């Protein structure tokens, strides 16, 4: 971290949110990654590219859909078990909200845990600004820091941001967007940073396909728009010529891998061109855009232990659709 960022963090006062952009987008590396994915035998694009400005707004809209149960089920667990969760976590100096977005979930936890410092991390501080202003309005004494960081690659938080015993919070089952093999080192990295604290993490549980698939293929078509918007983002990033109307959204449950998959399927045989390359897609051929893994409580508990956590506690909703884990030690 450069010297000026360190000085700014140390100078942070209460009453005014501080913003730090750690992530310097490497456009060249992103373009290389995208070209490789489009040219692969099974074409695929990493789900982080779903979140341009419009994609982030569409994801917010998804969380309000009747079919998309994870967000409100997780909030219900937090409300129903608030006192037990607060007692398990204990007193913390810092609350670190990974993928904080609008900070709505962070606000619930601030009221519950009363930290001195709230650190909201997201891929872009721009997206955090409105949420952090709201947090600061509601909690004028809280030290509020927004960190722009793509932590899916590595959780390189400026160490000065986090003070005292820390509770990390990773909500919404975003861990489901990692493969289990990638989730373990990611969780181990959080554990290493949390030290005497721990991680509160939301996990979507395996359930009937009749509930899972509509959550990713809603009647209004918002998730379809979220998925198709990726093509517009690719056009901008790569100078590509995807025509959105040539593609359709597909969501399916892959039982063998216990994951929802999102794909974009070519409606007709077509060729896509981008700066320095092209690919022919046959009618019905798919571009794989997201995995969302669904766990059993035991399987996720084992994953936390593989990551090195010695102690876990778990709360769930009456339907056992979703789980909140507190992992420490
Ligand atoms: C962010 N992530 C946890 C969401 C999920 O459920 O996997 C992304 C999403 N994709 C389609 N709908 C929501």
PDB file of N, CA, C and O in Angstrom, residues 21-36 48-49 123 148-150 153 233 237-238:
ATOM      1  N   UNK A  21      -9.606   3.341  -2.650  1.00  0.00           N
ATOM      2  CA  UNK A  21      -9.730   2.445  -3.808  1.00  0.00           C
ATOM      3  C   UNK A  21      -8.438   1.655  -3.932  1.00  0.00           C
ATOM      4  O   UNK A  21      -7.417   2.205  -4.343  1.00  0.00           O
ATOM      5  N   UNK A  22      -8.465   0.380  -3.506  1.00  0.00           N
ATOM      6  CA  UNK A  22      -7.257  -0.437  -3.573  1.00  0.00           C
ATOM      7  C   UNK A  22      -7.158  -1.108  -4.932  1.00  0.00           C
ATOM      8  O   UNK A  22      -6.103  -1.347  -5.467  1.00  0.00           O
ATOM      9  N   UNK A  23      -8.333  -1.398  -5.481  1.00  0.00           N
ATOM     10  CA  UNK A  23      -8.376  -2.158  -6.726  1.00  0.00           C
ATOM     11  C   UNK A  23      -8.107  -1.256  -7.915  1.00  0.00           C
ATOM     12  O   UNK A  23      -8.890  -0.352  -8.205  1.00  0.00           O
ATOM     13  N   UNK A  24      -6.984  -1.438  -8.584  1.00  0.00           N
ATOM     14  CA  UNK A  24      -6.732  -0.705  -9.812  1.00  0.00           C
ATOM     15  C   UNK A  24      -7.033  -1.652 -10.957  1.00  0.00           C
ATOM     16  O   UNK A  24      -6.282  -2.576 -11.197  1.00  0.00           O
ATOM     17  N   UNK A  25      -8.154  -1.408 -11.596  1.00  0.00           N
ATOM     18  CA  UNK A  25      -8.596  -2.328 -12.622  1.00  0.00           C
ATOM     19  C   UNK A  25      -7.501  -2.504 -13.677  1.00  0.00           C
ATOM     20  O   UNK A  25      -7.016  -1.525 -14.240  1.00  0.00           O
ATOM     21  N   UNK A  26      -7.113  -3.748 -13.921  1.00  0.00           N
ATOM     22  CA  UNK A  26      -6.126  -4.030 -14.948  1.00  0.00           C
ATOM     23  C   UNK A  26      -6.901  -4.444 -16.200  1.00  0.00           C
ATOM     24  O   UNK A  26      -7.232  -5.606 -16.388  1.00  0.00           O
ATOM     25  N   UNK A  27      -7.207  -3.432 -17.036  1.00  0.00           N
ATOM     26  CA  UNK A  27      -8.065  -3.692 -18.202  1.00  0.00           C
ATOM     27  C   UNK A  27      -7.449  -4.722 -19.133  1.00  0.00           C
ATOM     28  O   UNK A  27      -8.150  -5.535 -19.711  1.00  0.00           O
ATOM     29  N   UNK A  28      -6.106  -4.655 -19.270  1.00  0.00           N
ATOM     30  CA  UNK A  28      -5.438  -5.575 -20.179  1.00  0.00           C
ATOM     31  C   UNK A  28      -5.626  -7.019 -19.712  1.00  0.00           C
ATOM     32  O   UNK A  28      -5.970  -7.906 -20.491  1.00  0.00           O
ATOM     33  N   UNK A  29      -5.429  -7.248 -18.399  1.00  0.00           N
ATOM     34  CA  UNK A  29      -5.585  -8.595 -17.840  1.00  0.00           C
ATOM     35  C   UNK A  29      -7.036  -9.053 -17.964  1.00  0.00           C
ATOM     36  O   UNK A  29      -7.314 -10.220 -18.283  1.00  0.00           O
ATOM     37  N   UNK A  30      -7.992  -8.135 -17.725  1.00  0.00           N
ATOM     38  CA  UNK A  30      -9.417  -8.489 -17.846  1.00  0.00           C
ATOM     39  C   UNK A  30      -9.727  -8.919 -19.276  1.00  0.00           C
ATOM     40  O   UNK A  30     -10.411  -9.913 -19.514  1.00  0.00           O
ATOM     41  N   UNK A  31      -9.217  -8.145 -20.235  1.00  0.00           N
ATOM     42  CA  UNK A  31      -9.508  -8.471 -21.645  1.00  0.00           C
ATOM     43  C   UNK A  31      -8.920  -9.825 -22.011  1.00  0.00           C
ATOM     44  O   UNK A  31      -9.554 -10.616 -22.701  1.00  0.00           O
ATOM     45  N   UNK A  32      -7.703 -10.105 -21.515  1.00  0.00           N
ATOM     46  CA  UNK A  32      -7.060 -11.395 -21.795  1.00  0.00           C
ATOM     47  C   UNK A  32      -7.913 -12.544 -21.235  1.00  0.00           C
ATOM     48  O   UNK A  32      -8.146 -13.553 -21.887  1.00  0.00           O
ATOM     49  N   UNK A  33      -8.371 -12.336 -19.985  1.00  0.00           N
ATOM     50  CA  UNK A  33      -9.198 -13.359 -19.318  1.00  0.00           C
ATOM     51  C   UNK A  33     -10.495 -13.592 -20.121  1.00  0.00           C
ATOM     52  O   UNK A  33     -10.907 -14.743 -20.330  1.00  0.00           O
ATOM     53  N   UNK A  34     -11.088 -12.506 -20.594  1.00  0.00           N
ATOM     54  CA  UNK A  34     -12.343 -12.631 -21.342  1.00  0.00           C
ATOM     55  C   UNK A  34     -12.122 -13.331 -22.676  1.00  0.00           C
ATOM     56  O   UNK A  34     -12.895 -14.211 -23.079  1.00  0.00           O
ATOM     57  N   UNK A  35     -11.037 -12.979 -23.373  1.00  0.00           N
ATOM     58  CA  UNK A  35     -10.750 -13.609 -24.678  1.00  0.00           C
ATOM     59  C   UNK A  35     -10.519 -15.095 -24.502  1.00  0.00           C
ATOM     60  O   UNK A  35     -11.003 -15.902 -25.285  1.00  0.00           O
ATOM     61  N   UNK A  36      -9.771 -15.438 -23.434  1.00  0.00           N
ATOM     62  CA  UNK A  36      -9.507 -16.868 -23.167  1.00  0.00           C
ATOM     63  C   UNK A  36     -10.823 -17.604 -22.915  1.00  0.00           C
ATOM     64  O   UNK A  36     -11.056 -18.679 -23.441  1.00  0.00           O
ATOM     65  N   UNK A  48     -17.974 -12.143 -12.051  1.00  0.00           N
ATOM     66  CA  UNK A  48     -17.720 -10.747 -11.634  1.00  0.00           C
ATOM     67  C   UNK A  48     -18.042  -9.773 -12.773  1.00  0.00           C
ATOM     68  O   UNK A  48     -18.358  -8.616 -12.531  1.00  0.00           O
ATOM     69  N   UNK A  49     -18.001 -10.245 -14.032  1.00  0.00           N
ATOM     70  CA  UNK A  49     -18.301  -9.353 -15.154  1.00  0.00           C
ATOM     71  C   UNK A  49     -19.805  -9.072 -15.303  1.00  0.00           C
ATOM     72  O   UNK A  49     -20.205  -8.282 -16.144  1.00  0.00           O
ATOM     73  N   UNK A 123     -16.267  -4.119  -4.957  1.00  0.00           N
ATOM     74  CA  UNK A 123     -15.338  -4.024  -6.086  1.00  0.00           C
ATOM     75  C   UNK A 123     -15.083  -2.558  -6.451  1.00  0.00           C
ATOM     76  O   UNK A 123     -14.018  -2.203  -6.926  1.00  0.00           O
ATOM     77  N   UNK A 148     -12.546  -0.015  -2.002  1.00  0.00           N
ATOM     78  CA  UNK A 148     -12.802  -0.566  -3.328  1.00  0.00           C
ATOM     79  C   UNK A 148     -11.764  -1.626  -3.616  1.00  0.00           C
ATOM     80  O   UNK A 148     -10.574  -1.328  -3.726  1.00  0.00           O
ATOM     81  N   UNK A 149     -12.193  -2.873  -3.694  1.00  0.00           N
ATOM     82  CA  UNK A 149     -11.230  -3.979  -3.824  1.00  0.00           C
ATOM     83  C   UNK A 149     -11.920  -5.185  -4.442  1.00  0.00           C
ATOM     84  O   UNK A 149     -13.018  -5.567  -4.012  1.00  0.00           O
ATOM     85  N   UNK A 150     -11.291  -5.788  -5.445  1.00  0.00           N
ATOM     86  CA  UNK A 150     -11.801  -7.050  -5.996  1.00  0.00           C
ATOM     87  C   UNK A 150     -11.232  -8.173  -5.135  1.00  0.00           C
ATOM     88  O   UNK A 150     -10.187  -8.725  -5.430  1.00  0.00           O
ATOM     89  N   UNK A 153     -10.155 -12.158  -5.989  1.00  0.00           N
ATOM     90  CA  UNK A 153      -8.807 -12.607  -6.342  1.00  0.00           C
ATOM     91  C   UNK A 153      -7.975 -12.793  -5.078  1.00  0.00           C
ATOM     92  O   UNK A 153      -7.350 -13.834  -4.882  1.00  0.00           O
ATOM     93  N   UNK A 233     -21.826  -5.528 -21.506  1.00  0.00           N
ATOM     94  CA  UNK A 233     -20.567  -5.239 -20.815  1.00  0.00           C
ATOM     95  C   UNK A 233     -19.389  -5.769 -21.648  1.00  0.00           C
ATOM     96  O   UNK A 233     -18.376  -5.088 -21.822  1.00  0.00           O
ATOM     97  N   UNK A 237     -16.135  -3.879 -23.080  1.00  0.00           N
ATOM     98  CA  UNK A 237     -14.786  -4.237 -22.639  1.00  0.00           C
ATOM     99  C   UNK A 237     -13.911  -4.728 -23.776  1.00  0.00           C
ATOM    100  O   UNK A 237     -12.704  -4.503 -23.788  1.00  0.00           O
ATOM    101  N   UNK A 238     -14.533  -5.437 -24.735  1.00  0.00           N
ATOM    102  CA  UNK A 238     -13.744  -6.137 -25.756  1.00  0.00           C
ATOM    103  C   UNK A 238     -13.925  -5.570 -27.164  1.00  0.00           C
ATOM    104  O   UNK A 238     -13.340  -6.092 -28.104  1.00  0.00           O
TER     105      UNK A 238
END
